[in-house]
Coordinates of C-alpha atoms and ligand atoms in Angstrom, one line a residue:
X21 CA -19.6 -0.8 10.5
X22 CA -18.4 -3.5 7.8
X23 CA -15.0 -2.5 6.4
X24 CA -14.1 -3.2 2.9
X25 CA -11.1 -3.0 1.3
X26 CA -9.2 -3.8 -2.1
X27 CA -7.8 -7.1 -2.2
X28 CA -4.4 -6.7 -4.8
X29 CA -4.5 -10.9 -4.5
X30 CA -7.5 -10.2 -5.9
X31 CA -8.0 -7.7 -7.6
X32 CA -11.5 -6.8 -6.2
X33 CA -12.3 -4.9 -3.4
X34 CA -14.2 -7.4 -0.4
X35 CA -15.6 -7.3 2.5
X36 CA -12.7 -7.5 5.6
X37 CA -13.0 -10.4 7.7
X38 CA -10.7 -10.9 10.4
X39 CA -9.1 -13.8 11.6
X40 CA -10.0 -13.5 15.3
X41 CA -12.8 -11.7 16.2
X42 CA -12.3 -8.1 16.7
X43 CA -8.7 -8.0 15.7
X44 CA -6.5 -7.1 13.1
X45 CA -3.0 -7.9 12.4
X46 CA -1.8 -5.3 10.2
X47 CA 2.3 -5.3 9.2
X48 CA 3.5 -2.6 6.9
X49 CA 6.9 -2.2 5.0
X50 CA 8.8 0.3 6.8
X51 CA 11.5 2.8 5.5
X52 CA 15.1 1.8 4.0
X53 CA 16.9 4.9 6.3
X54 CA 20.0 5.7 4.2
X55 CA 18.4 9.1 3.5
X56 CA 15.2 10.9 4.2
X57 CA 12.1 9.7 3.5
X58 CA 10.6 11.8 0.1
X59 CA 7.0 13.2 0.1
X60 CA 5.8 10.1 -1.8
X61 CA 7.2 7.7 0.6
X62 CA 5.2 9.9 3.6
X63 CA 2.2 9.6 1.2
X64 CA 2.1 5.9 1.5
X65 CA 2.4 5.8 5.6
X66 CA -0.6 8.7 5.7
X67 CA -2.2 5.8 3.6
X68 CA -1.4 3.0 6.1
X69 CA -2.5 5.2 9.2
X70 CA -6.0 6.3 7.4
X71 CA -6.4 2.3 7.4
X72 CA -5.2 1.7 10.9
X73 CA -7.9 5.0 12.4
X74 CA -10.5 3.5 10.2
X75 CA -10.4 -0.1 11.8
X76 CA -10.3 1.1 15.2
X77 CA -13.0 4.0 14.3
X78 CA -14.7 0.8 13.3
X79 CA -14.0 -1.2 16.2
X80 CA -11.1 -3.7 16.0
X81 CA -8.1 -3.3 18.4
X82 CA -5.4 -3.2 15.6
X83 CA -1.9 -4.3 16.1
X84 CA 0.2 -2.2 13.7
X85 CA 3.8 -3.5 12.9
X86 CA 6.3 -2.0 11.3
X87 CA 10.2 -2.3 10.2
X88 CA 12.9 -0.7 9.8
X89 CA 15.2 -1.7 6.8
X90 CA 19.0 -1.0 8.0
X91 CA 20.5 -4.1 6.1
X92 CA 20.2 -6.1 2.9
X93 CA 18.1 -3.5 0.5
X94 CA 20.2 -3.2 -2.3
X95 CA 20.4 -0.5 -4.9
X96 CA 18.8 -3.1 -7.7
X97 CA 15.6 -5.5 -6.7
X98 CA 17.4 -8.4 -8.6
X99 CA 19.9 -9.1 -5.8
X100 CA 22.3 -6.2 -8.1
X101 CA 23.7 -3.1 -6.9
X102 CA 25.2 -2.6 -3.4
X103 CA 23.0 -2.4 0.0
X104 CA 21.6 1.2 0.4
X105 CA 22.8 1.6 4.0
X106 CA 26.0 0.7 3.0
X107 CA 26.9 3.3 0.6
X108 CA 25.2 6.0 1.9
X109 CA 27.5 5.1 4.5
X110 CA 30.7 5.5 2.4
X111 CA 29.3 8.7 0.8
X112 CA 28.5 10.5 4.0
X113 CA 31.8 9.2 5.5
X114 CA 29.9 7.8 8.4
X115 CA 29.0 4.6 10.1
X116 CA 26.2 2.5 8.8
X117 CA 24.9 2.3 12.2
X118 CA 25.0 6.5 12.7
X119 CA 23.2 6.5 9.5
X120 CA 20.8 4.2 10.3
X121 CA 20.0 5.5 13.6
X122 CA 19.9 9.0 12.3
X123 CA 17.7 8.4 9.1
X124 CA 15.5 6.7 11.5
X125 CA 14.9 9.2 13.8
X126 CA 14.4 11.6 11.1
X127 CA 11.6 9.5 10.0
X128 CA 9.6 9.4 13.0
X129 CA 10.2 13.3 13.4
X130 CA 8.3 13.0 10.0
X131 CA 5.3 10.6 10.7
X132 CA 4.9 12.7 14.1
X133 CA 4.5 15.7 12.4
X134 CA 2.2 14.3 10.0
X135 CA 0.4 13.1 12.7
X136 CA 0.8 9.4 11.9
X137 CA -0.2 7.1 14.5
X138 CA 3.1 4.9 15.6
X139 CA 2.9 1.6 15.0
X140 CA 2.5 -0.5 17.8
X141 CA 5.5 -2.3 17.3
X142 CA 8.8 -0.9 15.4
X143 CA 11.4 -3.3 14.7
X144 CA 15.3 -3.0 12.8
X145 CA 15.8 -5.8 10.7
X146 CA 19.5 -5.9 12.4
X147 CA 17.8 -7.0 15.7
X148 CA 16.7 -9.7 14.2
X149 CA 18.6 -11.6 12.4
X150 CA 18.0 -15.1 13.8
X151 CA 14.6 -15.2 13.1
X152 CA 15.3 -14.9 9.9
X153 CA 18.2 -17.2 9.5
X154 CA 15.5 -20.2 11.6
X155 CA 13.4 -19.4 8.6
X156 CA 16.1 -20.0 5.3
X157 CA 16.9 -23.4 7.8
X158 CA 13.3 -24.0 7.5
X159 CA 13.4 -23.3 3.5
X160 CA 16.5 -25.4 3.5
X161 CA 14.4 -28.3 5.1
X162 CA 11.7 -28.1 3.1
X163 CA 14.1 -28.4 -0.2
X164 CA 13.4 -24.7 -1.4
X165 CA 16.9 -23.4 -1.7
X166 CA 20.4 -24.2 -3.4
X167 CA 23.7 -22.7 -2.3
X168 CA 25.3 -21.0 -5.6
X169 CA 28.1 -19.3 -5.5
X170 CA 28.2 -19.1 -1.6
X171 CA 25.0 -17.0 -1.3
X172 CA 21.5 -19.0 -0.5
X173 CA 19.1 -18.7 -3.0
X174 CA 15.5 -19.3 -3.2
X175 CA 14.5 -21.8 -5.7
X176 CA 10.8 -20.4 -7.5
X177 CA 10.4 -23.6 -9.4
X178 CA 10.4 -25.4 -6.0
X179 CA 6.6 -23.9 -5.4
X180 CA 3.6 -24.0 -8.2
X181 CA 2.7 -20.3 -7.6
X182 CA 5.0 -17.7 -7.5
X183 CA 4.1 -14.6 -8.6
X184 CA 0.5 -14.4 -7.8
X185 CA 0.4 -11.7 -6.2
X186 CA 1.3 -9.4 -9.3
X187 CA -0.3 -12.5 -11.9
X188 CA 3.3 -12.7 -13.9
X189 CA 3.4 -14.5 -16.6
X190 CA 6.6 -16.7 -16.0
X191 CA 6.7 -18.2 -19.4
X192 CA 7.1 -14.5 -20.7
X193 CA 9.7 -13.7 -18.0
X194 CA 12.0 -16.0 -19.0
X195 CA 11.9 -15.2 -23.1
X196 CA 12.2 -11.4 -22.3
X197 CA 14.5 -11.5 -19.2
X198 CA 17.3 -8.8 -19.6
X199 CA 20.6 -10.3 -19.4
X200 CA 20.5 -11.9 -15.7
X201 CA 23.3 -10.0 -13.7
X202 CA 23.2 -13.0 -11.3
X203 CA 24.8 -15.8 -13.2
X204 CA 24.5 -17.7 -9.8
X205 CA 20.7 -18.1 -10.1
X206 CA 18.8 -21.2 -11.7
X207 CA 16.3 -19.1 -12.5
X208 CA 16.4 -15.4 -12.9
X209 CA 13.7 -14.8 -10.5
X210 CA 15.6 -16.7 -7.7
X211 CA 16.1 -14.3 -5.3
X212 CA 18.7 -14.2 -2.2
X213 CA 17.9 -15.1 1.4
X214 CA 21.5 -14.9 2.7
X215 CA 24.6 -13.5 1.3
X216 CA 28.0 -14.9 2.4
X217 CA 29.9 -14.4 -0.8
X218 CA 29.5 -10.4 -0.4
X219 CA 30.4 -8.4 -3.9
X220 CA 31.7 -5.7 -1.2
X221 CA 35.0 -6.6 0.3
X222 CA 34.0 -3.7 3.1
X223 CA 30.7 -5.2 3.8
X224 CA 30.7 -3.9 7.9
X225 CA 26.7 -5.6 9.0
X226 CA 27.6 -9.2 9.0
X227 CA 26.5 -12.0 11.3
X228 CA 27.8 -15.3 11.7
X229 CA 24.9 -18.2 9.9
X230 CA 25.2 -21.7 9.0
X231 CA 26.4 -21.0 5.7
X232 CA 29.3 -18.7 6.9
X233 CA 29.5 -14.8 7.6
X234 CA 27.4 -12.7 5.7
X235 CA 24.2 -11.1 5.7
X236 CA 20.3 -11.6 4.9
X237 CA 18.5 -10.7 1.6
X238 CA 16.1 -7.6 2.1
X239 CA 13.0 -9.7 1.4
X240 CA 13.3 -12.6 4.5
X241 CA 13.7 -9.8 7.0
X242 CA 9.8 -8.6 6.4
X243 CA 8.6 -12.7 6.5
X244 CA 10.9 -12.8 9.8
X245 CA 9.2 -9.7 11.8
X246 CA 5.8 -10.2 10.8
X247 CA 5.8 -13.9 12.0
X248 CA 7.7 -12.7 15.2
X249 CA 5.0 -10.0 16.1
X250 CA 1.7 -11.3 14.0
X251 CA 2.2 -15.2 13.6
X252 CA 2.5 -17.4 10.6
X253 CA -0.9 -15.7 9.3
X254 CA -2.4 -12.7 9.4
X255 CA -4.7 -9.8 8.3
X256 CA -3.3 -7.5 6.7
X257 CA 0.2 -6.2 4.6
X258 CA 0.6 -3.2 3.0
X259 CA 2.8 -1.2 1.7
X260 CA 3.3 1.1 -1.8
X261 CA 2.7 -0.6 -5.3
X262 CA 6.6 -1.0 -6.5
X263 CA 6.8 -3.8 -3.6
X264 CA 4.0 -6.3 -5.7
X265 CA 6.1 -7.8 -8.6
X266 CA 9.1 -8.3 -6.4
X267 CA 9.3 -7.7 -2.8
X268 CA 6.0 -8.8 -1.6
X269 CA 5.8 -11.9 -4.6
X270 CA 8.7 -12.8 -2.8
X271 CA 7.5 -12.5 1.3
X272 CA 4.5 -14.8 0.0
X273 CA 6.6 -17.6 -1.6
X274 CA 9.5 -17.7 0.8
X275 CA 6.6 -17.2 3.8
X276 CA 4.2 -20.1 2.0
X277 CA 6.7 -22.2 1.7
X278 CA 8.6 -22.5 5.1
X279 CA 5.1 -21.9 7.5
X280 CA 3.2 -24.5 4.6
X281 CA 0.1 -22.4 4.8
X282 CA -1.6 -20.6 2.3
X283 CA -2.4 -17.8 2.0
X284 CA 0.3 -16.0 4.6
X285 CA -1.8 -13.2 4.3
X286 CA -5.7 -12.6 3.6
X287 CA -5.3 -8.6 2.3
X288 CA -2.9 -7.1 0.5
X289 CA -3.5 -3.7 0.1
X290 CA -0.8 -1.3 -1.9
X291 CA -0.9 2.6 -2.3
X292 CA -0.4 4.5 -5.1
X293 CA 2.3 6.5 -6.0
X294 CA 3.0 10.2 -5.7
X295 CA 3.6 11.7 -8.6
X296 CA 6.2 15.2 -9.8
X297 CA 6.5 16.4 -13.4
X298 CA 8.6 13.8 -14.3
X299 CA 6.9 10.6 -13.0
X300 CA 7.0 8.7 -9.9
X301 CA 9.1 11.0 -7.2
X302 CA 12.0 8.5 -6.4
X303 CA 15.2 8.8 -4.2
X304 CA 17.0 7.1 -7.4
X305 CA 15.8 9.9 -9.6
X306 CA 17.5 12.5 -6.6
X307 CA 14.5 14.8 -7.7
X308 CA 12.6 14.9 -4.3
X309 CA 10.9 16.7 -1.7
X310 CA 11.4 15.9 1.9
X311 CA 8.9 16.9 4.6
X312 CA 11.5 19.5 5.8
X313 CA 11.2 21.3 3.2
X314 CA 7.8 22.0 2.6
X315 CA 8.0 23.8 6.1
X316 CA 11.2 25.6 5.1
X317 CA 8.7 26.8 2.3
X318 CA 6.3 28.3 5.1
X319 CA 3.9 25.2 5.0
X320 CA 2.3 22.9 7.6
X321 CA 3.2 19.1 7.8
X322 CA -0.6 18.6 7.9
X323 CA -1.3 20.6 4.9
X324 CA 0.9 17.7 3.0
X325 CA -1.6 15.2 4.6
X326 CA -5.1 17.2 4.1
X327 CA -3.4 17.0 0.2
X328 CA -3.0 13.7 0.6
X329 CA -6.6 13.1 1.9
X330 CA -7.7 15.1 -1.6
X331 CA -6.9 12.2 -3.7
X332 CA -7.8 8.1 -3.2
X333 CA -5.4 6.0 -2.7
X334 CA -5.5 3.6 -5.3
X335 CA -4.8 6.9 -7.7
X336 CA -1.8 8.0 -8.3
X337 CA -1.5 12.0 -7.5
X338 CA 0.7 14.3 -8.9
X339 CA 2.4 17.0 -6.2
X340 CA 2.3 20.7 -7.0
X341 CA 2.6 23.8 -4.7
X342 CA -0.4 24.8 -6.0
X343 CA -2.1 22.3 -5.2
X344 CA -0.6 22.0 -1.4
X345 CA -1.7 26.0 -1.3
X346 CA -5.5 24.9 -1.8
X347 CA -4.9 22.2 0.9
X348 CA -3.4 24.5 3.5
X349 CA -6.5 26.6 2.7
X350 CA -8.8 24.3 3.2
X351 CA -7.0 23.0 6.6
X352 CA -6.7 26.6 8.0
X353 CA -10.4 26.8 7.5
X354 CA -11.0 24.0 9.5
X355 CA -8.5 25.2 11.9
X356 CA -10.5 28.7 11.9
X357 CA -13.9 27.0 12.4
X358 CA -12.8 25.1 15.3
X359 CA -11.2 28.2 16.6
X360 CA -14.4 30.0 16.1
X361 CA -16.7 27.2 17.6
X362 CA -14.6 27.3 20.9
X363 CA -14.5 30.7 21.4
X364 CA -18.2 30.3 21.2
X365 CA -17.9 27.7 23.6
X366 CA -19.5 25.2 22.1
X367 CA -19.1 21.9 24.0
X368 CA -19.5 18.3 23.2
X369 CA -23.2 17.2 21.6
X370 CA -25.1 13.9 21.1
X371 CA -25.3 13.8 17.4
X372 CA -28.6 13.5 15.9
X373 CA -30.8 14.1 12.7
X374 CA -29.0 15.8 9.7
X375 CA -24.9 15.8 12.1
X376 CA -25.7 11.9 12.4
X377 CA -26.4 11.0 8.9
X378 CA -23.5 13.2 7.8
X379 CA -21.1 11.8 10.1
X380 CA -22.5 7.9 9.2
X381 CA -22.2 9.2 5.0
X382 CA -18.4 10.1 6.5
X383 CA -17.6 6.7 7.9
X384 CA -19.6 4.7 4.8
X385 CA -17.0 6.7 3.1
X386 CA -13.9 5.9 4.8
X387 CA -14.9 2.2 5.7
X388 CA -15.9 1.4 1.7
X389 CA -12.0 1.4 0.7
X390 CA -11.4 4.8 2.5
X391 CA -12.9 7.0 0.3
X392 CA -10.9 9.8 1.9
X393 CA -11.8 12.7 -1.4
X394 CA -15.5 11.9 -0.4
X395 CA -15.7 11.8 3.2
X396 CA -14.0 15.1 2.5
X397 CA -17.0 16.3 0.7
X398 CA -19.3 15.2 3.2
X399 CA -17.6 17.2 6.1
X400 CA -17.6 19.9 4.4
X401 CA -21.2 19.4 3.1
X402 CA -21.7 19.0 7.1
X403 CA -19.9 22.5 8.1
X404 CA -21.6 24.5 5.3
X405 CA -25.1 23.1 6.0
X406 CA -27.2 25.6 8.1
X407 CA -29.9 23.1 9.5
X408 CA -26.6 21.7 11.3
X409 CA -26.5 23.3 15.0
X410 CA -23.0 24.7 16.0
X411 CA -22.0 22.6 19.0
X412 CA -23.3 19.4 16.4
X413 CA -20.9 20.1 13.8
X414 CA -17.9 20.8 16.2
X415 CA -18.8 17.2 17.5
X416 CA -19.3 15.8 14.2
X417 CA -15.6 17.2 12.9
X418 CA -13.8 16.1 16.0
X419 CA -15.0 12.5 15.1
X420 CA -14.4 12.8 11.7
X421 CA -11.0 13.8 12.6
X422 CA -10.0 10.7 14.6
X423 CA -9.6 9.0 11.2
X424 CA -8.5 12.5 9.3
X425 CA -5.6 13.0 11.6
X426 CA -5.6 16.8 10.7
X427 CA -4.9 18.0 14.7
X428 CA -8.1 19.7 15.3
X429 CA -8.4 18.0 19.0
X430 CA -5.6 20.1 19.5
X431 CA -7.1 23.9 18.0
X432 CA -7.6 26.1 21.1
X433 CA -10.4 29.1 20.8
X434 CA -7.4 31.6 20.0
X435 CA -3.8 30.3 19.9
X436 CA -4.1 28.3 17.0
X437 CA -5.9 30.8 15.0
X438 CA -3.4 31.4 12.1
X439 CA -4.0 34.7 11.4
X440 CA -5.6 35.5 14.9
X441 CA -8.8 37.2 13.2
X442 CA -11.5 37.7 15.7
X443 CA -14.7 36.1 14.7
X444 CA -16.3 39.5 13.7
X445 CA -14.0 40.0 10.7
X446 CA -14.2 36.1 9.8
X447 CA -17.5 37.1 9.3
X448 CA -16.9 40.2 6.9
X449 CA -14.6 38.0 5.1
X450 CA -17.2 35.6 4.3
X451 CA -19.5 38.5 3.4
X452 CA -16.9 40.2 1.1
X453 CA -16.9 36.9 -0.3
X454 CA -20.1 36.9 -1.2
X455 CA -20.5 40.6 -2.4
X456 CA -17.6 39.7 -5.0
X457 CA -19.3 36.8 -6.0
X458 CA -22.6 38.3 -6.6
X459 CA -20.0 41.8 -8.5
X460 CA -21.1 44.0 -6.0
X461 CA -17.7 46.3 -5.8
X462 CA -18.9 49.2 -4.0
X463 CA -19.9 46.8 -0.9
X464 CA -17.2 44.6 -1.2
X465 CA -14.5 47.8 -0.8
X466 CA -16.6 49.0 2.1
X467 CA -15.9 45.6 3.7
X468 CA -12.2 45.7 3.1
X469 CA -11.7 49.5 4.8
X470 CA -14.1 48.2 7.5
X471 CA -11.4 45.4 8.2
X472 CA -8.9 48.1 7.3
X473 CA -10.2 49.9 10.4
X474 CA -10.3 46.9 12.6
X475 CA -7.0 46.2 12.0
X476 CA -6.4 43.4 8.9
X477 CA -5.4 43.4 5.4
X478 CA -7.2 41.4 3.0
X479 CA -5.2 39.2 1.1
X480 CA -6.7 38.1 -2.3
X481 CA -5.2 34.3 -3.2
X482 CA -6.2 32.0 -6.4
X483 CA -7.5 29.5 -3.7
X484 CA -9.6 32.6 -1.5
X485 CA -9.1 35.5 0.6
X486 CA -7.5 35.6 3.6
X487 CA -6.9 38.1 6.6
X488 CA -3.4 39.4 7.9
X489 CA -2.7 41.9 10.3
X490 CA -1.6 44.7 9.2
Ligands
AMP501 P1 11.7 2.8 0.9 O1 12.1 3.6 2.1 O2 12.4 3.2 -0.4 O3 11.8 1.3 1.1 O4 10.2 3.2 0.6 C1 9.2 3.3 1.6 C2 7.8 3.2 1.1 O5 7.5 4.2 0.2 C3 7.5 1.9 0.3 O6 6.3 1.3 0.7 C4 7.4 2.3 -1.2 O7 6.6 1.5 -1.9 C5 6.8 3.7 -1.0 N1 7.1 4.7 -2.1 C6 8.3 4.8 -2.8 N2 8.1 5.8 -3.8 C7 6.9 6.3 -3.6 C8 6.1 7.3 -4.3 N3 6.6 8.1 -5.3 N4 4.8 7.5 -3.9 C9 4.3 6.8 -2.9 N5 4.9 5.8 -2.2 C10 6.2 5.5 -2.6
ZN502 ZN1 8.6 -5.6 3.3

């Protein structure tokens, strides 16, 4: 099936054509790991992995790379502030190294738990620090940088242009810049590619270069990897909106210039931001919810990502626990389903009539700029329809799932029941359900003491009614 996605470069959503046949090159901005990753930063990797299922559900072998930023992301994007790893490091009283390692790992305790496929290759911008420094030589060569103040800067007036990625107006820049904290730079949107006059007299990640000991700006390491793993042109770069204006306008001009082709990259694609009631949920704000603590609040890692999978995402969405409480619901319905269909033995079907033209309406969906809200609809549309045999849907969910990522390969017919209700009093749940609905009381309360007697409680919740044990 033809894949389309939105273009940021431009601005449209296009047909995806590789550049070799039945392959994609896809690199993604990793995480800066001086702290946890926040909810919204998880929200943008769900995003990436809902691209990578969909292009291999659609049939490209997909080489996924990824970094790791433990060096050279400072606190400010302007080349201000003080690397990230750095002063975590001072605050925590550790090594920059233990917190590197130790942020990472928590990360990928994260995406596994979310279910997020790992990237094919995972590289630390430490390990490779003389790619990047063979690519500011190769700047250097090609006249595009200026030693100012001991730190090598990248000149923007040296290409024709920067900034088209986010379409800035440079003219405008200049006339409302805020006072430039960089008096080093030519021009204020110069960026660094290698610091050797450190503001931090404790700087501890440096590497000899040949313009003395220092250390790489953040945005070089991201143009190093991906021309390590992917080549000097590629598919695909993602990563979360706040990177176009700065970070990835400058991967593109720094990456342009020193491998002279254009473009670097043919899609850009950028998720959208998670939002919490007081904007964009941001380590800097220290208002944030980690992964960790959803589940200290009784909750699922893959209830964050069926909440993620209710919104598109090119929207921003805003977090709430009540929101999170509908999608656990909705997930432990699937869970239940699968449960029951197991227990029914159902096996595996060949998918035909209505199950095939649901499951194609899914991927159409997910392939036309992964429509995740809708292909929602249309599995439940599927489960809820009766002309749609058993052992069909079961099939028909199991491949809808190998973009989904919600786990239900892994739902046995009992142990992963969540409340362990036998599919008898699923059944009077469902027909409670109805009763209420159509204000029958007297046969709705007859239904509850008949679960009574079996054994469960009926718990009423603004998103349904559920059965404990009692
Ligand atoms: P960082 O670890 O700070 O470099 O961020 C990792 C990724 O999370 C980047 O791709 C950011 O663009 C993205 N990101 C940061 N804040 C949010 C948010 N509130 N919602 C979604 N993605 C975000
Ligand atoms: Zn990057």
């Amino acid at each position: 099936m033809t894949v389309r996605l939105y273009n940021t470069m431009s601005r449209t959503i296009e047909e995806f054509r590789p550049i070799r046949e039945g392959e994609v090159g896809m690199y993604c901005c990793g995480p800066t790991v001086y702290n946890y990753a926040h909810i919204g930063n998880l929200r943008t990797y769900i995003f990436e992995d809902l691209l990578h299922r969909t292009l291999v559900k659609a049939g490209y072998r997909v080489k996924h790379v990824m970094n790791i930023t433990d060096v050279g992301h400072l606190t400010g994007d302007g080349d201000d502030g003080e690397d990230k790893l750095a002063r975590s490091a001072r605050e925590k009283g550790r090594s920059v190294w233990d917190i590197a390692a130790f942020y990472t790992d928590a990360f990928f305790h994260d995406e596994e738990a979310l279910n997020i496929i790992r990237p094919d290759i995972v590289c630390r911008a430490t390990d490779h620090i003389q790619s990047m420094i063979d690519i500011i030589r190769k700047l250097e060569e090609g006249g595009h940088t200026y030693i100012s103040g001991g730190n090598v800067y990248f000149s923007i007036d040296t290409i024709d242009d920067y900034g088209k990625l986010a379409r800035l107006n440079l003219d405008d820049l200049k006339e409302g810049a805020r006072i430039e904290v960089d008096s080093n730079k030519r021009n204020p949107k110069d960026f660094v590619l290698w610091f050797t006059n450190s503001k931090f007299k404790d700087q501890v990640m440096v590497w000899p270069s040949p313009w003395g000991v220092g250390y790489p700006g953040w945005h070089i390491e991201c143009s190093a990897m991906s021309s390590e793993y992917l080549g000097d042109h590629f598919d695909i770069h993602c990563g979360g909106i706040d990177a176009i204006p700065v970070h990835h306008t400058n991967e593109i001009a720094q990456s342009e210039a020193a491998f002279g082709r254009k473009p670097w990259v043919n899609y850009w694609c950028h998720g959208e931001f998670l939002l919490n009631d007081k904007g964009k949920m941001s380590k800097s704000s220290g208002e944030f919810l980690t992964l960790s603590v959803l589940v200290e609040h009784g909750y699922d890692p893959l209830d964050y990502r069926y909440f993620c999978l209710s919104g598109h995402y090119r929207s921003q969405l805003k977090f709430s626990f009540e929101s999170l409480d509908q999608a656990r619901s909705a997930r432990q319905t699937l869970v239940r389903k699968v449960a029951q269909f197991r227990r029914q033995g159902e096996g595996a079907a060949s998918l035909d009539g209505k199950a095939r033209d649901y499951l194609d309406s899914f991927f159409e969906a997910m392939c036309g700029d992964l429509k995740a809200p809708q292909a929602l609809g249309v599995l439940w549309s599927m489960l809820r329809d009766p002309d749609v045999a058993d052992d069909m849907k079961l099939t028909c969910l199991m491949e809808m799932d190998s973009i989904l990522g919600l786990g239900l390969d892994r739902v046995q017919a009992a142990v992963d029941e969540p409340c362990d209700a036998d599919a008898e009093a699923l059944e009077l749940l469902a027909r409670r359900t109805e009763a209420r609905k159509a204000k029958d009381w007297a046969a709705a309360d007859e239904i509850r003491d008949r679960l009574a007697q079996m054994g469960y409680k009926v718990v009423d919740t603004p998103s349904g009614a559920r059965l404990e044990k009692l």
